[in-house]
Amino acid sequence: MERIMSSQTSLLIGLSALLFLVSCDAARMASYDPYAHQKSMEVRMKASKLIDKSIEPFENHAEEVENLLLEMDKVKTYEQNRSNNGISFRMWQLLADENRFSLAGFIKKWREKGRLSKTFVEESKQQIMEGIDLLIWFEGKKDAESKLRLENFISTTSNKFEYGF
Amino acid sequence: MDFEQTLSQLKESLFHILGDEYFEFKEESKKDIEVFINDSKDKLERWTRLLTEGAICMDDYEWLLKSQRDLLVLTELEKAGISKIRLGHLKSKMVKAMVNIGRGLFLDIK
């Protein structure tokens, strides 16, 4: 009996050690955040409409552009302040950096050129939307992980009440 | 137009154009450029055709190429995130396994 207990205890200690290892920073991920998800979808919708207008003079839409840039900046700052959220933040950084070649970079080009050609707008819009979709899809993936964590928490808590550990 | 030949020339040019800033979180290598070309082949072909037809200018063409590189950076980041999520799933399964073992141990002692 003692030998059985000893092997079971060793197994438990072994699993605990393994759990400790995977609990390190490398395995941590921010939980799903409906606000961040919603805001990302809003930016996508506004960006899609605005990109279509870039065949017109920039000055006609300067205010809309400023509003979108401000909104992107707010979301980026929000993502930056969520713990264990480095990947989503880096994705937002790229999207909002006017020296890269995504949404903010597109706006910079529009501002510099005054207006853009229809063909270029169609091609670049596809690129930008693909990038934003990756970001939205990634946040959605965190939802599944959060549900699993919650399920696990409930299961652990109910065991605690039932068995006292 | 011999697109394969154009692609080969493009590949050579990309080593120079993308040079220093290619994939900031990876070691720059020929393999990365090959992956970039293969993953982007359809788009590169379309953009090259649009350039030769005069539908887009060289500046637009370069912007689109760089946007494809940035899109691949986003894809790499997303892949890294999914790996973390998978590791999170593994952790959750391990917690469940530990609880079950602990429960068995507790009932045995009882």
Short mmCIF file of C-alpha atoms in Angstrom, two decimals:
data_model
loop_
_atom_site.label_atom_id
_atom_site.label_comp_id
_atom_site.label_asym_id
_atom_site.label_seq_id
_atom_site.Cartn_x
_atom_site.Cartn_y
_atom_site.Cartn_z
CA MET A 1 0.00 0.00 0.00
CA GLU A 2 2.83 2.36 0.96
CA ARG A 3 4.67 1.48 -2.25
CA ILE A 4 1.55 2.29 -4.35
CA MET A 5 1.13 5.58 -2.53
CA SER A 6 4.77 6.42 -3.03
CA SER A 7 4.61 5.81 -6.82
CA GLN A 8 1.39 7.81 -7.12
CA THR A 9 2.91 10.66 -5.13
CA SER A 10 5.98 10.61 -7.38
CA LEU A 11 3.75 10.74 -10.43
CA LEU A 12 1.86 13.70 -8.98
CA ILE A 13 5.13 15.49 -8.16
CA GLY A 14 6.41 14.79 -11.68
CA LEU A 15 3.26 16.19 -13.28
CA SER A 16 3.40 19.22 -10.99
CA ALA A 17 6.96 19.91 -12.09
CA LEU A 18 5.98 19.58 -15.73
CA LEU A 19 3.02 21.89 -15.15
CA PHE A 20 5.33 24.41 -13.53
CA LEU A 21 7.58 24.34 -16.58
CA VAL A 22 4.76 24.96 -19.07
CA SER A 23 3.33 27.63 -16.79
CA CYS A 24 6.31 29.83 -17.49
CA ASP A 25 5.89 32.97 -19.60
CA ALA A 26 6.36 31.11 -22.88
CA ALA A 27 3.02 29.37 -22.40
CA ARG A 28 1.03 32.38 -21.17
CA MET A 29 -1.50 34.03 -23.41
CA ALA A 30 -3.95 36.84 -22.73
CA SER A 31 -7.56 35.73 -22.39
CA TYR A 32 -10.12 36.45 -25.07
CA ASP A 33 -11.26 40.06 -24.84
CA PRO A 34 -14.64 40.86 -26.45
CA TYR A 35 -13.85 44.60 -26.39
CA ALA A 36 -10.59 44.13 -28.32
CA HIS A 37 -12.35 41.78 -30.74
CA GLN A 38 -15.19 44.24 -31.32
CA LYS A 39 -12.83 47.20 -31.77
CA SER A 40 -10.72 45.26 -34.29
CA MET A 41 -13.84 44.50 -36.32
CA GLU A 42 -14.89 48.17 -36.20
CA VAL A 43 -11.46 49.26 -37.46
CA ARG A 44 -11.73 46.68 -40.25
CA MET A 45 -15.13 47.98 -41.33
CA LYS A 46 -14.07 51.65 -41.27
CA ALA A 47 -10.77 50.92 -43.02
CA SER A 48 -12.54 48.99 -45.76
CA LYS A 49 -14.84 51.95 -46.51
CA LEU A 50 -12.03 54.49 -46.32
CA ILE A 51 -9.66 52.55 -48.59
CA ASP A 52 -12.34 52.55 -51.31
CA LYS A 53 -12.36 56.35 -51.12
CA SER A 54 -8.62 56.65 -51.73
CA ILE A 55 -9.21 57.04 -55.49
CA GLU A 56 -10.52 60.49 -54.49
CA PRO A 57 -8.37 63.42 -53.24
CA PHE A 58 -6.97 62.87 -49.73
CA GLU A 59 -8.05 66.33 -48.52
CA ASN A 60 -11.71 65.38 -48.99
CA HIS A 61 -11.33 62.63 -46.39
CA ALA A 62 -8.63 64.01 -44.09
CA GLU A 63 -10.96 64.11 -41.09
CA GLU A 64 -12.15 60.51 -41.54
CA VAL A 65 -8.53 59.44 -41.87
CA GLU A 66 -7.55 61.21 -38.65
CA ASN A 67 -10.45 59.56 -36.83
CA LEU A 68 -9.41 56.12 -38.05
CA LEU A 69 -5.76 56.69 -37.09
CA LEU A 70 -6.85 57.84 -33.64
CA GLU A 71 -9.03 54.78 -33.22
CA MET A 72 -6.18 52.50 -34.30
CA ASP A 73 -3.89 54.20 -31.83
CA LYS A 74 -6.40 53.67 -29.02
CA VAL A 75 -6.76 49.96 -29.82
CA LYS A 76 -2.98 49.57 -30.06
CA THR A 77 -2.51 51.20 -26.64
CA TYR A 78 -5.27 49.02 -25.19
CA GLU A 79 -3.58 45.89 -26.58
CA GLN A 80 -0.24 47.04 -25.21
CA ASN A 81 -1.65 47.24 -21.70
CA ARG A 82 -3.17 43.76 -21.66
CA SER A 83 -0.84 41.34 -19.92
CA ASN A 84 0.67 38.44 -21.89
CA ASN A 85 -0.56 40.03 -25.08
CA GLY A 86 2.75 40.64 -26.87
CA ILE A 87 1.75 38.94 -30.12
CA SER A 88 -1.50 40.87 -30.65
CA PHE A 89 0.32 44.09 -29.74
CA ARG A 90 3.07 43.42 -32.28
CA MET A 91 0.46 42.74 -34.95
CA TRP A 92 -1.24 46.08 -34.14
CA GLN A 93 2.14 47.84 -34.16
CA LEU A 94 2.73 46.69 -37.72
CA LEU A 95 -0.78 47.68 -38.81
CA ALA A 96 -0.48 51.14 -37.26
CA ASP A 97 3.11 51.90 -38.33
CA GLU A 98 3.10 54.32 -41.26
CA ASN A 99 6.58 53.19 -42.24
CA ARG A 100 5.39 49.63 -42.81
CA PHE A 101 3.18 48.42 -45.66
CA SER A 102 -0.21 47.84 -44.13
CA LEU A 103 -3.10 50.15 -43.13
CA ALA A 104 -1.17 53.14 -41.74
CA GLY A 105 1.44 52.78 -44.51
CA PHE A 106 -1.34 52.87 -47.09
CA ILE A 107 -2.75 56.06 -45.56
CA LYS A 108 0.72 57.63 -45.67
CA LYS A 109 0.99 56.81 -49.38
CA TRP A 110 -2.48 58.27 -50.03
CA ARG A 111 -1.54 61.46 -48.15
CA GLU A 112 1.71 61.79 -50.11
CA LYS A 113 0.24 61.01 -53.55
CA GLY A 114 -3.03 62.91 -53.10
CA ARG A 115 -5.05 60.12 -54.74
CA LEU A 116 -4.36 56.52 -55.72
CA SER A 117 -5.09 54.42 -58.81
CA LYS A 118 -8.10 52.10 -58.79
CA THR A 119 -6.00 49.01 -59.58
CA PHE A 120 -3.52 49.73 -56.80
CA VAL A 121 -6.38 50.36 -54.34
CA GLU A 122 -8.00 47.02 -55.20
CA GLU A 123 -4.75 45.10 -54.80
CA SER A 124 -3.57 46.84 -51.64
CA LYS A 125 -7.00 46.62 -50.02
CA GLN A 126 -6.86 42.84 -50.34
CA GLN A 127 -3.45 42.85 -48.63
CA ILE A 128 -4.55 45.12 -45.76
CA MET A 129 -7.81 43.24 -45.14
CA GLU A 130 -5.93 39.91 -45.03
CA GLY A 131 -3.69 41.38 -42.32
CA ILE A 132 -6.59 42.69 -40.20
CA ASP A 133 -8.43 39.38 -40.63
CA LEU A 134 -5.42 37.54 -39.20
CA LEU A 135 -5.58 39.78 -36.14
CA ILE A 136 -9.33 39.31 -35.67
CA TRP A 137 -9.09 35.56 -36.23
CA PHE A 138 -6.27 35.31 -33.68
CA GLU A 139 -8.32 37.13 -31.01
CA GLY A 140 -11.21 34.77 -31.75
CA LYS A 141 -8.90 31.78 -31.18
CA LYS A 142 -8.26 33.04 -27.66
CA ASP A 143 -11.99 32.61 -27.02
CA ALA A 144 -11.72 28.84 -27.39
CA GLU A 145 -8.72 28.82 -25.03
CA SER A 146 -10.58 30.96 -22.46
CA LYS A 147 -13.57 28.58 -22.54
CA LEU A 148 -11.27 25.62 -21.95
CA ARG A 149 -9.62 27.43 -19.02
CA LEU A 150 -13.03 28.23 -17.52
CA GLU A 151 -14.20 24.64 -17.97
CA ASN A 152 -11.03 23.45 -16.27
CA PHE A 153 -11.45 25.96 -13.44
CA ILE A 154 -15.06 24.83 -12.82
CA SER A 155 -14.04 21.19 -12.90
CA THR A 156 -11.16 21.81 -10.43
CA THR A 157 -13.33 23.92 -8.14
CA SER A 158 -16.15 21.36 -8.05
CA ASN A 159 -13.61 18.65 -7.16
CA LYS A 160 -12.37 20.88 -4.36
CA PHE A 161 -15.86 21.14 -2.92
CA GLU A 162 -16.60 17.45 -3.42
CA TYR A 163 -13.34 16.00 -2.16
CA GLY A 164 -11.90 18.84 -0.13
CA PHE A 165 -8.81 19.45 -2.31
CA MET B 1 6.02 36.85 -71.01
CA ASP B 2 8.15 34.09 -69.44
CA PHE B 3 7.00 34.40 -65.87
CA GLU B 4 9.36 31.73 -64.52
CA GLN B 5 12.31 33.76 -65.80
CA THR B 6 10.83 36.93 -64.33
CA LEU B 7 10.36 35.13 -60.99
CA SER B 8 13.97 34.00 -61.03
CA GLN B 9 15.11 37.59 -61.66
CA LEU B 10 12.72 38.81 -59.00
CA LYS B 11 14.14 36.30 -56.52
CA GLU B 12 17.62 37.68 -57.11
CA SER B 13 16.36 41.27 -56.71
CA LEU B 14 14.54 40.41 -53.51
CA PHE B 15 17.77 39.37 -51.82
CA HIS B 16 18.85 42.97 -52.29
CA ILE B 17 15.52 44.83 -51.85
CA LEU B 18 14.34 43.00 -48.73
CA GLY B 19 17.89 42.59 -47.42
CA ASP B 20 18.34 43.97 -43.93
CA GLU B 21 14.75 44.27 -42.81
CA TYR B 22 13.45 40.87 -43.95
CA PHE B 23 11.63 38.99 -41.16
CA GLU B 24 12.77 40.88 -38.13
CA PHE B 25 12.36 37.87 -35.83
CA LYS B 26 14.10 35.34 -38.04
CA GLU B 27 17.61 34.93 -39.31
CA GLU B 28 17.75 36.32 -42.80
CA SER B 29 18.32 33.42 -45.14
CA LYS B 30 17.86 32.28 -48.70
CA LYS B 31 15.27 29.82 -47.45
CA ASP B 32 13.05 32.66 -46.20
CA ILE B 33 13.15 34.30 -49.60
CA GLU B 34 12.23 30.96 -51.25
CA VAL B 35 9.28 30.57 -48.86
CA PHE B 36 8.25 34.16 -49.55
CA ILE B 37 8.33 33.57 -53.33
CA ASN B 38 6.42 30.28 -53.13
CA ASP B 39 3.73 31.60 -50.79
CA SER B 40 3.28 34.73 -52.87
CA LYS B 41 3.65 33.31 -56.38
CA ASP B 42 0.10 34.05 -57.62
CA LYS B 43 0.16 37.62 -56.33
CA LEU B 44 3.65 38.29 -57.65
CA GLU B 45 2.59 37.01 -61.05
CA ARG B 46 -0.51 39.24 -61.09
CA TRP B 47 1.39 42.33 -59.90
CA THR B 48 4.18 41.77 -62.41
CA ARG B 49 1.58 41.49 -65.19
CA LEU B 50 -0.15 44.69 -63.97
CA LEU B 51 3.23 46.47 -63.94
CA THR B 52 4.12 45.40 -67.48
CA GLU B 53 0.63 46.41 -68.69
CA GLY B 54 1.08 49.83 -67.09
CA ALA B 55 -1.91 49.39 -64.75
CA ILE B 56 0.33 50.13 -61.74
CA CYS B 57 3.59 52.09 -61.49
CA MET B 58 6.92 50.87 -60.11
CA ASP B 59 6.26 52.64 -56.80
CA ASP B 60 2.94 50.80 -56.39
CA TYR B 61 4.59 47.52 -57.36
CA GLU B 62 7.27 47.95 -54.71
CA TRP B 63 4.65 48.89 -52.09
CA LEU B 64 2.65 45.74 -52.88
CA LEU B 65 5.77 43.55 -52.65
CA LYS B 66 6.59 45.01 -49.26
CA SER B 67 2.98 44.63 -48.13
CA GLN B 68 3.22 40.93 -48.97
CA ARG B 69 6.37 40.70 -46.84
CA ASP B 70 4.55 42.43 -43.95
CA LEU B 71 1.59 40.10 -44.41
CA LEU B 72 3.94 37.16 -44.04
CA VAL B 73 5.33 38.75 -40.86
CA LEU B 74 1.75 38.95 -39.51
CA THR B 75 1.19 35.31 -40.50
CA GLU B 76 4.36 34.28 -38.64
CA LEU B 77 3.23 36.19 -35.55
CA GLU B 78 -0.21 34.58 -35.72
CA LYS B 79 1.38 31.12 -36.07
CA ALA B 80 3.55 31.80 -33.02
CA GLY B 81 0.40 32.83 -31.10
CA ILE B 82 -1.46 29.68 -32.11
CA SER B 83 1.48 27.60 -30.83
CA LYS B 84 1.17 29.37 -27.49
CA ILE B 85 -2.57 28.65 -27.42
CA ARG B 86 -1.86 24.96 -28.15
CA LEU B 87 0.60 24.93 -25.27
CA GLY B 88 -2.16 26.47 -23.13
CA HIS B 89 -4.51 23.61 -24.14
CA LEU B 90 -1.84 21.10 -23.14
CA LYS B 91 -1.49 22.83 -19.78
CA SER B 92 -5.26 22.65 -19.19
CA LYS B 93 -5.30 18.93 -20.05
CA MET B 94 -2.42 18.38 -17.62
CA VAL B 95 -4.30 20.17 -14.83
CA LYS B 96 -7.28 17.88 -15.47
CA ALA B 97 -5.03 14.80 -15.43
CA MET B 98 -3.45 15.93 -12.15
CA VAL B 99 -6.84 16.51 -10.55
CA ASN B 100 -7.96 13.02 -11.59
CA ILE B 101 -4.78 11.42 -10.25
CA GLY B 102 -5.08 13.42 -7.04
CA ARG B 103 -8.71 12.39 -6.69
CA GLY B 104 -7.74 8.71 -7.16
CA LEU B 105 -4.97 9.06 -4.62
CA PHE B 106 -7.30 10.74 -2.14
CA LEU B 107 -9.97 8.03 -2.53
CA ASP B 108 -7.33 5.27 -2.14
CA ILE B 109 -6.15 6.78 1.13
CA LYS B 110 -9.74 7.14 2.29
#
